[in-house]
Amino acid sequence: MDDSFNASRHRSSSASIADTSAKVTNPASVVSNTTANPNDQAAAAAASLQLLLREDNLLMEHGLTESKNPDQVAFRYAAALLQEDDTSSSAKQRADLALQDVERKLALVESLGVKLSRTSPEAVAGHLLRLHGHHSPSGPDGGISEVDDGAGSGSTLQAVRERADRLERQSEVLENVAKRVEGSLQRGLDRMDTACTRLERVLNLSSTLKMILRAQFENSKLQNYDLEDLRDLTRAAASVSILEDLFKKPELQHKIAIVERLRPEATATAAAVRDAAGALLEKYYMEPTAVQQLGATLQVYFHLAELPVAVWKAVDFAHRKAEEATRGLWNPSTLSGLTEQARKQAKDSRMVAKKLIQLRLELAETWCEGISEATNSVRNLQRVLTRKTDPESRKVFIDVVAGNPVPIHYEQPKSKREFSLFALFWARFCRTLSEILNEVLEHDHGKLVDDVSAFYPSVRSVSKNLVGQLHESLPIAAYEESGAAPTAGILGGSLALDDSFLQLASAGAPTQMDNPQAAHSADSWTQTRETATASSSYAKAGAPSSALSSAIFQSSQWKVLTSNEEECSGLYPLQKAFLEACTERLCKPLQYMFPENIALDDDGVPVNSGLSLLPSKYDVQRFDENIREELSLADPKEGGGEFTAVTMIAECVVDMISQFCVRARNALSGSGDDNYLKADWTMTEALQHDRKVAAIMYTLQTYLKSGPEKTFVAPYRPSTSHEQEQAAQMCLAALQPALDEIDNMVAEVILNPLCRASNRRLADVMATMHLGVYVDSGDDDHSAFAQNRLAPIYHTIAENILSKFPPPYASVVAANISSYSIYTFVSNAALIRPLSETARLHITQDLADLELSLEQLVMKGGGSIHLNQIRNGKPYSELRSVRQMLFWNGLEQRSKSSQDIAKGLLRELWVRDLRPSTIIHFLFTYAPSLLSSPHHTKRVKPEEYAEKLVTLDGEVNHGEEDAWMVTMSCCDSYQQRATSAGATQDGDSRISQILLSLGPELLRRRRH
């Protein structure tokens, strides 16, 4: 690495030497030049270079004085230095010495270059002079000539200086010329500025005179206008607007006599115009239906450039009216005295509740009328603004209002829709409504919460009607919210502002006979007849009531009015208070349900004596009355509400049922399935207690199912309406979670433990079939195993257990026991080995007896299903298919291979209804004795092995994979035993191969 570094330094040094030597081509020329020059320093430099070349012959030998290929020459020169005869030193030392020699020579060359640049600058700067167009004399070989010929370096520099002097004199002359031209142009510019200033004064004076004349003209027009006429008022507003704009001009701000005479008259006329427009707008405040003059009034304010202010002023007035109506309803003094007023007006005490509901409904309707008046005024105002355009500027008034800032009280932080005046008004009203409701709910530490929350059904009903009225003109609303303004003729105007389009009919409107000019609009000549008929078609359009009801709940007005917990505006505080009060009334009796059975011991200390106390049927009946009373609040005739509120009331009922189920679960005995049955198949005290809890839950469930019909349909028969039947269906659908929760709770903590206890006992009885029941003994008792051992048990279960439970619960228990009995009996029968023809007949007879006993059990359970319907009929199908399996004769032909037998077995129709484990275990009955049974391989009893195939809950799918794994283990063991010498063969040796071929296909079919 050091050698390469030194070589690179040597190469760079050699290149420098070559470059310096290239300037002086040969030593002779250098000597001649230096000797010719009297300067001693140049002579010394030439002598030094000649001495350097004499000392180091390698410079001339390797061509370092030439600049053709300095890199290659440098490497050769460095290699020659390193290969000198110096064997005593190492390569690194030789390189260091060579590098020092080169550096010394390089210093000598650099000093020579400095001296040469001082004595002969044309030799150094000749290249730069040639680049700038100056040619220095050179010799024939490219070097510097020895003879100057009178044009040496001094003459060349002198020529350059002369040229520079000439350029300087020329620049001075050009500068003087530029100054003279600039002075001439500046004088011309000054004269032009003076002329422009005079002309500007003339133009300003002319403009001022024109404005004064225009002001006089507009003022003269104002003298002839009658402000009581709408047309004159509109024209006067336009003139006033022009005058005010003129008086604001800076030119007329000076004290001009004629302008000062016109100013008071114009100011007085402007005030009169504003007063007249304010009177018309105030008239609209008081009579929102009088929209005939609203368009002209808005046109006046448009001319006065006060249209947005006037519009928001009208919206504020409507909001104040709505707020006054709302505060009139939610007045604490009115709410507190409403109950006393109902007592005074009611004829007897039983009519107080109905009278109170009637008073609440009347107050809510009064409030709705005030809100409806305010909303209609804003709605009509928006419609007029949407259709009104200025004849001159062609601007739509609603765009003018939208282009100005919205007042801070009406701003919506997250508004995704286009500008809608009514939407902003409605949002602010809903916020104000929620504030008033929160105030009255918190009044006097919440003493009026019950009275306020009782208003919710009535308020919801009238609010729905209010939103419905807003959507009765749905095509018009859709038209105006789309942002498209109708074409109102060539000159604009208010052709679209007819009462038929606005769906308003003013009683005091002039008729055609009273005012013939009112028959046609001023712009009727610019509008075709088709547009007028098209606009009138909106008024005739209508939607069916069902579609309108759906549109109400999907509308933005209803969503803003009902709001949610995040925004908490509109009626949401009232709705929340109502639901809390409803839930509190429903859950109030729960504290008396299922109390602990407390008794006093000998010392008088209260102790828990055992099972909890159960509510009586009257207590449960009270829940039915409370539920129906709360649901009736959604009935317009009974509770003053509306039918769609039944869903939220049903949610309160569902919450109450959830709490009731929790208390019922805690009141159970908790004994589990081990302590439910006695030895004689009778119920223990714990099961009797839990059965009573199940009966209570069933009674409550019955009340929930019949409650909607008794509340909304039964009181009005036979003249029931579709809305009432629909409300009952909605209520039942909303109560379905409560019904499901009752069923799940009873099944989980009562019925399933009872089924497990019964199935465990039945499994022990069925296990006795492995004690030689089906051995050929000729005993009739053995031949009727199901009839003698199982049928009495099923009869006892039906009489002692199922008859005590409600029919739906008894049907669930009977179905569970039946499916478990079928699967367990079949699994145990398939494990019997050997199985003779007589045993097959006995099993077939027992299967028929088992089917008859289970069918009677299911019928006595009180359910409406049959045995073939339990669990989609799968247990029953297996019960019928086992009889065909017992007499299968596919092994009679000894010549058939195991593959053909397996394929033939898979084509049997009864195979699809049997579990794979049943078929596989049945084939073991034909196998040789060397092929051990699965339970022998697992070293367990047959009944224990069968319990792994069927759980106590009747599930059978989890054990099929394990049964196949055990079967493969049995076949592997058989293959090892069969190959041993001297083994005797009995049975069919093809069984193991049949099992290995049959098992995977059976499992695949079971999965799919």
Short mmCIF file of N, CA, C and O in Angstrom, two decimals, residues 495-548:
data_model
loop_
_atom_site.label_atom_id
_atom_site.label_comp_id
_atom_site.label_asym_id
_atom_site.label_seq_id
_atom_site.Cartn_x
_atom_site.Cartn_y
_atom_site.Cartn_z
N LEU A 495 -92.19 35.99 -11.30
CA LEU A 495 -93.29 35.26 -11.89
C LEU A 495 -93.59 33.99 -11.12
O LEU A 495 -94.73 33.57 -11.02
N ALA A 496 -92.53 33.35 -10.54
CA ALA A 496 -92.73 32.09 -9.83
C ALA A 496 -93.37 32.27 -8.48
O ALA A 496 -93.66 31.30 -7.80
N LEU A 497 -93.60 33.51 -8.05
CA LEU A 497 -94.10 33.74 -6.70
C LEU A 497 -95.62 33.84 -6.71
O LEU A 497 -96.20 34.80 -6.24
N ASP A 498 -96.30 32.85 -7.27
CA ASP A 498 -97.76 32.83 -7.20
C ASP A 498 -98.19 31.95 -6.05
O ASP A 498 -97.50 31.05 -5.62
N ASP A 499 -99.36 32.21 -5.54
CA ASP A 499 -99.83 31.50 -4.35
C ASP A 499 -100.06 30.03 -4.62
O ASP A 499 -99.92 29.20 -3.72
N SER A 500 -100.44 29.70 -5.82
CA SER A 500 -100.65 28.28 -6.12
C SER A 500 -99.36 27.50 -6.00
O SER A 500 -99.35 26.35 -5.54
N PHE A 501 -98.26 28.10 -6.41
CA PHE A 501 -96.97 27.40 -6.28
C PHE A 501 -96.54 27.31 -4.82
O PHE A 501 -95.96 26.33 -4.39
N LEU A 502 -96.79 28.36 -4.07
CA LEU A 502 -96.42 28.36 -2.66
C LEU A 502 -97.41 27.59 -1.81
O LEU A 502 -97.22 27.46 -0.60
N GLN A 503 -98.51 27.10 -2.39
CA GLN A 503 -99.52 26.34 -1.69
C GLN A 503 -100.10 27.14 -0.55
O GLN A 503 -100.30 26.65 0.56
N LEU A 504 -100.35 28.40 -0.80
CA LEU A 504 -100.94 29.28 0.20
C LEU A 504 -102.13 29.97 -0.42
O LEU A 504 -102.15 30.31 -1.60
N ALA A 505 -103.13 30.22 0.36
CA ALA A 505 -104.33 30.91 -0.11
C ALA A 505 -104.70 31.94 0.94
O ALA A 505 -105.13 31.60 2.04
N SER A 506 -104.49 33.16 0.63
CA SER A 506 -104.78 34.24 1.56
C SER A 506 -106.23 34.66 1.40
O SER A 506 -106.73 34.87 0.29
N ALA A 507 -106.89 34.77 2.51
CA ALA A 507 -108.31 35.12 2.48
C ALA A 507 -108.52 36.53 1.98
O ALA A 507 -109.51 36.84 1.33
N GLY A 508 -107.58 37.43 2.26
CA GLY A 508 -107.73 38.82 1.86
C GLY A 508 -107.10 39.15 0.55
O GLY A 508 -106.91 40.32 0.23
N ALA A 509 -106.75 38.17 -0.26
CA ALA A 509 -106.08 38.44 -1.53
C ALA A 509 -107.07 39.01 -2.53
O ALA A 509 -108.22 38.55 -2.61
N PRO A 510 -106.70 39.99 -3.30
CA PRO A 510 -107.62 40.56 -4.29
C PRO A 510 -107.89 39.59 -5.41
O PRO A 510 -107.02 38.84 -5.83
N THR A 511 -109.12 39.60 -5.87
CA THR A 511 -109.52 38.72 -6.96
C THR A 511 -109.33 39.42 -8.28
O THR A 511 -109.01 40.61 -8.36
N GLN A 512 -109.57 38.67 -9.36
CA GLN A 512 -109.42 39.24 -10.70
C GLN A 512 -110.47 40.31 -10.98
O GLN A 512 -110.21 41.26 -11.71
N MET A 513 -111.65 40.15 -10.39
CA MET A 513 -112.70 41.13 -10.62
C MET A 513 -112.37 42.45 -9.93
O MET A 513 -112.66 43.53 -10.43
N ASP A 514 -111.74 42.37 -8.73
CA ASP A 514 -111.40 43.59 -8.01
C ASP A 514 -110.21 44.30 -8.66
O ASP A 514 -110.17 45.53 -8.71
N ASN A 515 -109.25 43.55 -9.11
CA ASN A 515 -108.05 44.14 -9.70
C ASN A 515 -107.73 43.39 -10.98
O ASN A 515 -107.11 42.33 -10.95
N PRO A 516 -108.15 43.89 -12.13
CA PRO A 516 -107.89 43.15 -13.38
C PRO A 516 -106.42 42.99 -13.67
O PRO A 516 -106.00 42.03 -14.30
N GLN A 517 -105.59 43.94 -13.19
CA GLN A 517 -104.16 43.85 -13.48
C GLN A 517 -103.49 42.72 -12.71
O GLN A 517 -102.41 42.29 -13.08
N ALA A 518 -104.16 42.29 -11.66
CA ALA A 518 -103.57 41.21 -10.86
C ALA A 518 -103.69 39.86 -11.51
O ALA A 518 -103.15 38.88 -11.02
N ALA A 519 -104.43 39.79 -12.62
CA ALA A 519 -104.61 38.50 -13.28
C ALA A 519 -103.33 38.02 -13.92
O ALA A 519 -103.15 36.83 -14.13
N HIS A 520 -102.45 38.93 -14.29
CA HIS A 520 -101.20 38.55 -14.97
C HIS A 520 -100.04 39.26 -14.27
O HIS A 520 -100.17 40.38 -13.81
N SER A 521 -98.93 38.58 -14.23
CA SER A 521 -97.73 39.17 -13.65
C SER A 521 -97.15 40.19 -14.60
O SER A 521 -97.44 40.21 -15.80
N ALA A 522 -96.32 41.04 -14.05
CA ALA A 522 -95.69 42.07 -14.88
C ALA A 522 -94.78 41.47 -15.92
O ALA A 522 -94.52 42.06 -16.97
N ASP A 523 -94.26 40.28 -15.65
CA ASP A 523 -93.32 39.65 -16.57
C ASP A 523 -93.95 38.47 -17.31
O ASP A 523 -93.25 37.60 -17.82
N SER A 524 -95.28 38.44 -17.34
CA SER A 524 -95.92 37.28 -17.96
C SER A 524 -95.65 37.20 -19.45
O SER A 524 -95.65 36.12 -20.03
N TRP A 525 -95.39 38.31 -20.07
CA TRP A 525 -95.14 38.30 -21.52
C TRP A 525 -93.79 37.69 -21.87
O TRP A 525 -93.53 37.35 -23.02
N THR A 526 -92.90 37.58 -20.86
CA THR A 526 -91.58 36.97 -21.11
C THR A 526 -91.55 35.50 -20.77
O THR A 526 -90.50 34.88 -20.89
N GLN A 527 -92.68 34.94 -20.34
CA GLN A 527 -92.69 33.56 -19.87
C GLN A 527 -93.70 32.76 -20.66
O GLN A 527 -94.78 33.26 -20.99
N THR A 528 -93.40 31.50 -20.96
CA THR A 528 -94.30 30.64 -21.71
C THR A 528 -95.31 30.00 -20.78
O THR A 528 -95.12 29.93 -19.57
N ARG A 529 -96.37 29.47 -21.37
CA ARG A 529 -97.42 28.85 -20.58
C ARG A 529 -96.98 27.52 -19.98
O ARG A 529 -97.48 27.10 -18.95
N GLU A 530 -96.05 26.81 -20.64
CA GLU A 530 -95.66 25.49 -20.15
C GLU A 530 -95.02 25.57 -18.78
O GLU A 530 -95.23 24.71 -17.93
N THR A 531 -94.27 26.61 -18.52
CA THR A 531 -93.61 26.74 -17.21
C THR A 531 -94.64 26.94 -16.11
O THR A 531 -94.52 26.40 -15.01
N ALA A 532 -95.68 27.73 -16.39
CA ALA A 532 -96.69 27.97 -15.38
C ALA A 532 -97.42 26.69 -15.03
O ALA A 532 -97.68 26.38 -13.87
N THR A 533 -97.78 25.91 -16.05
CA THR A 533 -98.46 24.66 -15.76
C THR A 533 -97.54 23.67 -15.06
O THR A 533 -97.97 22.89 -14.23
N ALA A 534 -96.26 23.72 -15.39
CA ALA A 534 -95.33 22.82 -14.72
C ALA A 534 -95.19 23.17 -13.25
O ALA A 534 -95.10 22.30 -12.39
N SER A 535 -95.19 24.47 -12.95
CA SER A 535 -95.08 24.86 -11.55
C SER A 535 -96.33 24.50 -10.77
O SER A 535 -96.25 24.13 -9.60
N SER A 536 -97.49 24.58 -11.42
CA SER A 536 -98.72 24.22 -10.69
C SER A 536 -98.81 22.73 -10.46
O SER A 536 -99.53 22.29 -9.56
N SER A 537 -98.08 21.94 -11.24
CA SER A 537 -98.13 20.49 -11.02
C SER A 537 -97.48 20.09 -9.73
O SER A 537 -97.79 19.03 -9.17
N TYR A 538 -96.59 20.92 -9.20
CA TYR A 538 -95.97 20.61 -7.91
C TYR A 538 -97.01 20.62 -6.81
O TYR A 538 -96.94 19.84 -5.86
N ALA A 539 -97.95 21.51 -6.89
CA ALA A 539 -98.95 21.60 -5.84
C ALA A 539 -99.88 20.41 -5.86
O ALA A 539 -100.42 20.01 -4.82
N LYS A 540 -100.10 19.83 -7.06
CA LYS A 540 -101.00 18.70 -7.15
C LYS A 540 -100.32 17.39 -6.80
O LYS A 540 -100.98 16.39 -6.59
N ALA A 541 -98.98 17.38 -6.82
CA ALA A 541 -98.26 16.14 -6.52
C ALA A 541 -98.41 15.78 -5.07
O ALA A 541 -98.42 16.63 -4.20
N GLY A 542 -98.52 14.52 -4.80
CA GLY A 542 -98.66 14.06 -3.42
C GLY A 542 -98.07 12.69 -3.27
O GLY A 542 -97.83 11.98 -4.23
N ALA A 543 -97.84 12.28 -2.04
CA ALA A 543 -97.24 10.99 -1.76
C ALA A 543 -98.17 10.22 -0.84
O ALA A 543 -98.90 10.81 -0.04
N PRO A 544 -98.20 8.91 -0.91
CA PRO A 544 -99.03 8.13 0.00
C PRO A 544 -98.57 8.29 1.43
O PRO A 544 -97.44 8.66 1.71
N SER A 545 -99.49 7.99 2.32
CA SER A 545 -99.21 8.22 3.74
C SER A 545 -98.06 7.38 4.24
O SER A 545 -97.26 7.83 5.05
N SER A 546 -97.96 6.13 3.78
CA SER A 546 -96.86 5.27 4.23
C SER A 546 -95.51 5.82 3.77
O SER A 546 -94.54 5.84 4.53
N ALA A 547 -95.48 6.29 2.50
CA ALA A 547 -94.23 6.86 2.01
C ALA A 547 -93.90 8.15 2.75
O ALA A 547 -92.73 8.43 3.05
N LEU A 548 -94.93 8.95 3.07
CA LEU A 548 -94.68 10.18 3.80
C LEU A 548 -94.18 9.88 5.21
O LEU A 548 -93.28 10.55 5.72
#
